[in-house]
Short mmCIF file of C-alpha atoms and ligand atoms in Angstrom, two decimals:
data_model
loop_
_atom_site.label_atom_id
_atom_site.label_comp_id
_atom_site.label_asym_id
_atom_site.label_seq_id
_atom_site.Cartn_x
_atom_site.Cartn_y
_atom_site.Cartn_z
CA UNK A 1496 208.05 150.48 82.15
CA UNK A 1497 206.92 147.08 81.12
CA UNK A 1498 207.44 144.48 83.56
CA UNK A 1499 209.92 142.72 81.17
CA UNK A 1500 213.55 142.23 80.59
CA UNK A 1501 215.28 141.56 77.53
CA UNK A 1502 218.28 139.32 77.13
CA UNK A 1503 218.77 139.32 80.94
CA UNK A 1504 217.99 137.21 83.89
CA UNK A 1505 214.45 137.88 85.45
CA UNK A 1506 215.05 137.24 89.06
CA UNK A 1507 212.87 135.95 91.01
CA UNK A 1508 210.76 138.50 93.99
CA UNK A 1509 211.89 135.71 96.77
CA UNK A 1510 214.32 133.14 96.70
CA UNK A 1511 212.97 129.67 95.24
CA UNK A 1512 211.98 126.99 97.25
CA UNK A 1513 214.53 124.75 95.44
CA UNK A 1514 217.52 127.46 95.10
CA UNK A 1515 220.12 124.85 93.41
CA UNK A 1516 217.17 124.52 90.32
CA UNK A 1517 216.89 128.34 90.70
CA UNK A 1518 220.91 128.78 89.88
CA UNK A 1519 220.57 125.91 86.92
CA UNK A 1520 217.91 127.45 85.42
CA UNK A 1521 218.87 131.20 86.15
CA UNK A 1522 222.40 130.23 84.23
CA UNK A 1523 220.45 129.12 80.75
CA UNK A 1524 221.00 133.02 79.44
CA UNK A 1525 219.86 131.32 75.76
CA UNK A 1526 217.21 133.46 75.56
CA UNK A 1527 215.49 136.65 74.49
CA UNK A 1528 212.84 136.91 76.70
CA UNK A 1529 211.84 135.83 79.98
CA UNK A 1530 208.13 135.84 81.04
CA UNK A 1531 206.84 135.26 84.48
CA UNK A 1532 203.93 133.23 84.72
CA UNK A 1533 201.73 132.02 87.80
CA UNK A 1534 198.93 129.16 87.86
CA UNK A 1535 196.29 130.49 90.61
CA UNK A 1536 193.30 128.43 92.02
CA UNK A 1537 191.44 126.90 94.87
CA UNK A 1538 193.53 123.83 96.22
CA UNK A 1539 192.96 120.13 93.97
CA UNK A 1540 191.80 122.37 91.18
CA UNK A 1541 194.90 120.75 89.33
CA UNK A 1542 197.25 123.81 88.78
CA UNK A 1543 200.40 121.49 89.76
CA UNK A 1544 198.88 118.83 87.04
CA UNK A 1545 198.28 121.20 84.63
CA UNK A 1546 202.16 122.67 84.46
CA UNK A 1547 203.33 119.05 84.27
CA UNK A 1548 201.48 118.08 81.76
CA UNK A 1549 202.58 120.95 79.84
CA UNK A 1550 206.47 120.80 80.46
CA UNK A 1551 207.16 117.14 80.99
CA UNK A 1552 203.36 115.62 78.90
CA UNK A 1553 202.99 113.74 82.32
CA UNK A 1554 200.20 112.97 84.48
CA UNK A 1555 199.51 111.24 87.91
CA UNK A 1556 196.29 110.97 89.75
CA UNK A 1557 197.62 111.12 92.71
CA UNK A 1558 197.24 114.28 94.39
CA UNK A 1559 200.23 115.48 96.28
CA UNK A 1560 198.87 119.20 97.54
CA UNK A 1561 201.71 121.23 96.88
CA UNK A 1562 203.40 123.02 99.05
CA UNK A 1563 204.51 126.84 99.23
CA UNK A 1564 205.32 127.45 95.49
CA UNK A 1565 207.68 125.64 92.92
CA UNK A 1566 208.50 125.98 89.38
CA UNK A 1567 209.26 125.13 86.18
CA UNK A 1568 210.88 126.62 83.28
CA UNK A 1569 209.83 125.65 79.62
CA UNK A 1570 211.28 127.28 76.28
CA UNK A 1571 209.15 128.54 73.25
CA UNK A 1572 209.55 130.38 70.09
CA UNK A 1573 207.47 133.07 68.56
CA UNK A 1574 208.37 133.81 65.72
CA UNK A 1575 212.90 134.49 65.54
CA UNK A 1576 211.95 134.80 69.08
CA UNK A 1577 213.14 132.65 71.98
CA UNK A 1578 210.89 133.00 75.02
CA UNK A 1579 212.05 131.68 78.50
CA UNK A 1580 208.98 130.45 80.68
CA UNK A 1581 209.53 130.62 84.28
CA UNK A 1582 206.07 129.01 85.31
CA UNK A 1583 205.18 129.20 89.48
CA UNK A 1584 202.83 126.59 90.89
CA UNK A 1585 201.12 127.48 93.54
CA UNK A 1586 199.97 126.24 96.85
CA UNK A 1587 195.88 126.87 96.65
CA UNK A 1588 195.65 125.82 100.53
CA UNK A 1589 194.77 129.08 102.37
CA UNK A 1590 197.42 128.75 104.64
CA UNK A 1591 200.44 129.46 102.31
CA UNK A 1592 198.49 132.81 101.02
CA UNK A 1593 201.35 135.12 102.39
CA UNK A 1594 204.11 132.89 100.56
CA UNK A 1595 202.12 132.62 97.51
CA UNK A 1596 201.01 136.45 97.01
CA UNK A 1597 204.44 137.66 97.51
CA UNK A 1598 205.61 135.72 94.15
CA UNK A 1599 202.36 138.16 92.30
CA UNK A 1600 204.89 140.86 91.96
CA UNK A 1601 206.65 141.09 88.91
CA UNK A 1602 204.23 138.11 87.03
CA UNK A 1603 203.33 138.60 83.51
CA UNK A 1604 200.35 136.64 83.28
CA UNK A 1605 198.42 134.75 85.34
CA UNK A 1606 195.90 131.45 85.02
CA UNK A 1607 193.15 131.45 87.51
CA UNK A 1608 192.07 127.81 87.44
CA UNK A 1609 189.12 126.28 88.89
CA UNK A 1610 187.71 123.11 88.88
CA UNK A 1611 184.54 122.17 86.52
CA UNK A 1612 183.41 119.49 89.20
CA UNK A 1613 183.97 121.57 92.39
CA UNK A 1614 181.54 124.56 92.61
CA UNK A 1615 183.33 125.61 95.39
CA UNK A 1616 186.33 126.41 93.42
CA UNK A 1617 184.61 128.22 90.91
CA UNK A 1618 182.75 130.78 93.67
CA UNK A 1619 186.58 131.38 94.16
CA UNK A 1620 187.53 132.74 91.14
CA UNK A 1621 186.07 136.58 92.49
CA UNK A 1622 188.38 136.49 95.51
CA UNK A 1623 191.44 134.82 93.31
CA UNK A 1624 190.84 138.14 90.83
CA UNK A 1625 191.14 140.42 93.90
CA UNK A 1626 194.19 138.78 94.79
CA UNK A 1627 195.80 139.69 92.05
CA UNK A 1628 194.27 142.88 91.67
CA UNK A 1629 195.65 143.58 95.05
CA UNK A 1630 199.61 141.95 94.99
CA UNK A 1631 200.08 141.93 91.28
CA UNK A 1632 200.96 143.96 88.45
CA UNK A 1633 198.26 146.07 86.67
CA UNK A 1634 199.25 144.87 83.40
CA UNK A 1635 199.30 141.68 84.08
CA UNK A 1636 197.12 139.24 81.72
CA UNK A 1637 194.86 136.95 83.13
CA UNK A 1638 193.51 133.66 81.83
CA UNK A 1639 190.39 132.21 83.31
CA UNK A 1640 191.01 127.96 83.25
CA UNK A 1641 188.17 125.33 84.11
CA UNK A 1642 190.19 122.32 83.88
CA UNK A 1643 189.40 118.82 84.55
CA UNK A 1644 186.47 119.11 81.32
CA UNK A 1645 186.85 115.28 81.07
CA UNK A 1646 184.67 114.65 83.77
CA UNK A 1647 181.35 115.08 82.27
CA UNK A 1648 179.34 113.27 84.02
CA UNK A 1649 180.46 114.70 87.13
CA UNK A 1650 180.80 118.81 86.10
CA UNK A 1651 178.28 120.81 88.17
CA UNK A 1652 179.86 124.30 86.44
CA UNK A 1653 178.84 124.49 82.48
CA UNK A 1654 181.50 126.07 80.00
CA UNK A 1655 178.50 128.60 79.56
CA UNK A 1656 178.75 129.18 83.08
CA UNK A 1657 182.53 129.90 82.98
CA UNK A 1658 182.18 131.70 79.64
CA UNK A 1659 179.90 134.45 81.36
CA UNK A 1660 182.41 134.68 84.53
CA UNK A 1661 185.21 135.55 82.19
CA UNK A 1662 183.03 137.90 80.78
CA UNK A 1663 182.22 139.71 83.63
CA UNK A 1664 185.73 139.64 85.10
CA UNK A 1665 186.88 140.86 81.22
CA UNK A 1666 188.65 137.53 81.30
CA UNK A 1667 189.60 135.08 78.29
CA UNK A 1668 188.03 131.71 79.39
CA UNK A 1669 189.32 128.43 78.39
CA UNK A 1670 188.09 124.72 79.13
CA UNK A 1671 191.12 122.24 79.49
CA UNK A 1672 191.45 118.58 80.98
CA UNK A 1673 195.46 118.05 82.17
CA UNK A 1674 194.42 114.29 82.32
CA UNK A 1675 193.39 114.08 79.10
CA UNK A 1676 196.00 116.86 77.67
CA UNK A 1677 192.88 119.22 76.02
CA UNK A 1678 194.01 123.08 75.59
CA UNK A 1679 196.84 122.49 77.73
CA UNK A 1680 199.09 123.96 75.30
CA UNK A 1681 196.70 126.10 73.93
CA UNK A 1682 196.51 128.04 76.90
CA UNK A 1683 199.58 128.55 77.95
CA UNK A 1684 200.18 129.78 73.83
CA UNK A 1685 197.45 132.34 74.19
CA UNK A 1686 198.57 133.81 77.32
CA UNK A 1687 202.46 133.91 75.70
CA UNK A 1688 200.42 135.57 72.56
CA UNK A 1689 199.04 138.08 74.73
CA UNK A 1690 201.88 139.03 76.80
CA UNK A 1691 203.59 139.77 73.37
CA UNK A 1692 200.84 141.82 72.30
CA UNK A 1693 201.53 144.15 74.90
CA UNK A 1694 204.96 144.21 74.65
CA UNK A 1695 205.17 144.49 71.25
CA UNK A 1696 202.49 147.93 71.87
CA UNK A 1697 204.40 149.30 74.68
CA UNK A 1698 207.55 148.86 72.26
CA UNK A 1699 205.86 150.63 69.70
CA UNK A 1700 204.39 153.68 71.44
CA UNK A 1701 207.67 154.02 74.07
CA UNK A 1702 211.08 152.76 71.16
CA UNK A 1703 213.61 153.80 73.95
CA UNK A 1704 212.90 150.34 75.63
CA UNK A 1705 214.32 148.42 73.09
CA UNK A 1706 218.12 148.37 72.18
CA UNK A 1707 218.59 149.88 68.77
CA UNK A 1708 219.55 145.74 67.54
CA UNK A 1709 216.10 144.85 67.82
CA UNK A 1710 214.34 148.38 67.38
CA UNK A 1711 211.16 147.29 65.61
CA UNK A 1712 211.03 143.69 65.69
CA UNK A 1713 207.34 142.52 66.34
CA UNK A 1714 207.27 139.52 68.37
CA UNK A 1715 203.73 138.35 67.02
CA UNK A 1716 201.90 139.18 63.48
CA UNK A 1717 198.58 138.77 64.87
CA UNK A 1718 197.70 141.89 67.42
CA UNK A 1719 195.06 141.28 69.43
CA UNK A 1720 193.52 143.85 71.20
CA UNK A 1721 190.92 141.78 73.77
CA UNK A 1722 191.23 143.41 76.62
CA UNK A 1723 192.90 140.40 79.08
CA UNK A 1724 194.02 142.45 82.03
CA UNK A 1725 191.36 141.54 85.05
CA UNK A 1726 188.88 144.13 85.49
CA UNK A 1727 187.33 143.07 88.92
P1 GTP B 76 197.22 122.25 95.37
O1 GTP B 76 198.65 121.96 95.13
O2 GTP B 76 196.74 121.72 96.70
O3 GTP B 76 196.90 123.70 95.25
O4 GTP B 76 196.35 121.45 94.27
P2 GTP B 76 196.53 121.51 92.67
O5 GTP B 76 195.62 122.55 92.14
O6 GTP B 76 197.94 121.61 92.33
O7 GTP B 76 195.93 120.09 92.24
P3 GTP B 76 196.69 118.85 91.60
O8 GTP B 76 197.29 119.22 90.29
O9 GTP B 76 197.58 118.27 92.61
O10 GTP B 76 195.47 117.88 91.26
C1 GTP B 76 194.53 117.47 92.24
C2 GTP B 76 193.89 116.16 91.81
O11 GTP B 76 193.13 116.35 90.62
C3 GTP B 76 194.91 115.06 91.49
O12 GTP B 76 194.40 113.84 91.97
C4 GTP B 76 194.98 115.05 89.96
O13 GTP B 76 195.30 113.78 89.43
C5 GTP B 76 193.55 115.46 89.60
N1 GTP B 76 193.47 116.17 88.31
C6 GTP B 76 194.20 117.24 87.94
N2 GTP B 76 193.84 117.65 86.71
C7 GTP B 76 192.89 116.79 86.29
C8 GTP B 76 192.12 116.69 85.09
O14 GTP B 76 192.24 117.46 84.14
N3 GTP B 76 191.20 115.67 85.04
C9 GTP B 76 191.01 114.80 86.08
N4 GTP B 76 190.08 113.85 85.91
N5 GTP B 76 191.71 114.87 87.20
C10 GTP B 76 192.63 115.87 87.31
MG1 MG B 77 199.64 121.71 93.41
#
């Protein structure tokens, strides 16, 4: 069955790191889906900047490496559709691998983001894949991210470059800058697009997982059938 519940809570693999958000959040039922997403990458990369820029439009340059995992939750519409975002940020430092890898399970989608100005980061993004290959769903969906595209003059990884990675990996590749707030959204749309791809196909060729209310309701007009799951 698809990794998705409908009008329901999605609960979490672990408890969260801040349980008393957990409950607040968990308690919003005003929804009809709930997707599972998880921002991947090499530490400083900017996943943590990247989700706040997204849910609150903030940005620091600070960097405060995160620790463990947190979350936040962020509410869209597709279409009649109202779809719950429970986004994890994760820790990229090596040392909270165990913690972060047991929140892969039960993830919808993924963004594996690496850094446009850190080389190192982006030799990364093989062993990130196998990571999810290895703790994650199959069906997941898997966006490749090179954020921080504002720094030109300091990029040593070329969006050609990161356009031939995803390729190879079979991996939808996106530029995006969190400082300056380019394809943030866009992202995070396209990997909500996909997801409902899916579930809109697995609806179709399985109609015993939806309740006869919503039997043939399409959550998205435009099916796209890229191939997003990661094939390394
Ligand atoms: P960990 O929590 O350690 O895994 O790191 P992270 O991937 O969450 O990185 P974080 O978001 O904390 O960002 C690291 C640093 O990069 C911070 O100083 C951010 O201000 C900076 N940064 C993040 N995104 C961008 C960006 O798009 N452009 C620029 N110029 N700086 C960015
Ligand atoms: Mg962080």
């Amino acid at each position: 069955m698809y990794g998705f519940q409908q009008n329901g809570t999605y609960p979490p693999v672990m408890a969260s790191a801040n349980d008393s958000k957990w409950q607040k959040d968990a308690a919003d039922q005003n929804f009809d889906y709930m997707f599972k997403l998880l921002i991947i990458g090499n530490s400083s990369v900017g996943k943590t900047s990247f989700l706040f820029r997204y849910a609150d439009d903030s940005f620091t340059s600070a960097f405060v490496s995160t620790v463990g995992i947190d979350f936040k939750v962020k509410t869209v519409f597709r279409q009649d559709k109202r779809v719950k975002l429970q986004i994890w940020d994760t820790a990229g430092q090596e040392r909270y691998r165990t913690i972060t890898t047991a929140y892969y399970r039960g993830a919808m989608g993924f963004l594996l983001m690496y850094d446009v100005t850190n080389e190192e980061s982006f030799n990364a993004v093989q062993d990130w894949c196998t990571q999810i290959k290895t703790h994650a769903w199959s069906n997941a969906s898997v966006l490749l991210v090179g954020n921080k595209c504002d720094l030109e003059d300091r990029r040593t990884i070329t969006a050609k470059e990161g356009e031939e990675l995803g390729g190879n990996l079979g991996l939808e590749f996106f530029e995006t800058s969190a400082k300056e707030n380019i394809n943030v959204k866009a992202v995070f749309e396209r990997l909500v697009d996909i997801i409902c791809d899916k579930m809109s196909e697995s609806l179709d060729s399985d109609p015993t997982l939806v309740s006869s209310q919503s039997k043939g309701t399409r959550l998205t007009e435009n099916a796209n059938t890229q191939n997003s799951g990661c094939s390394c």
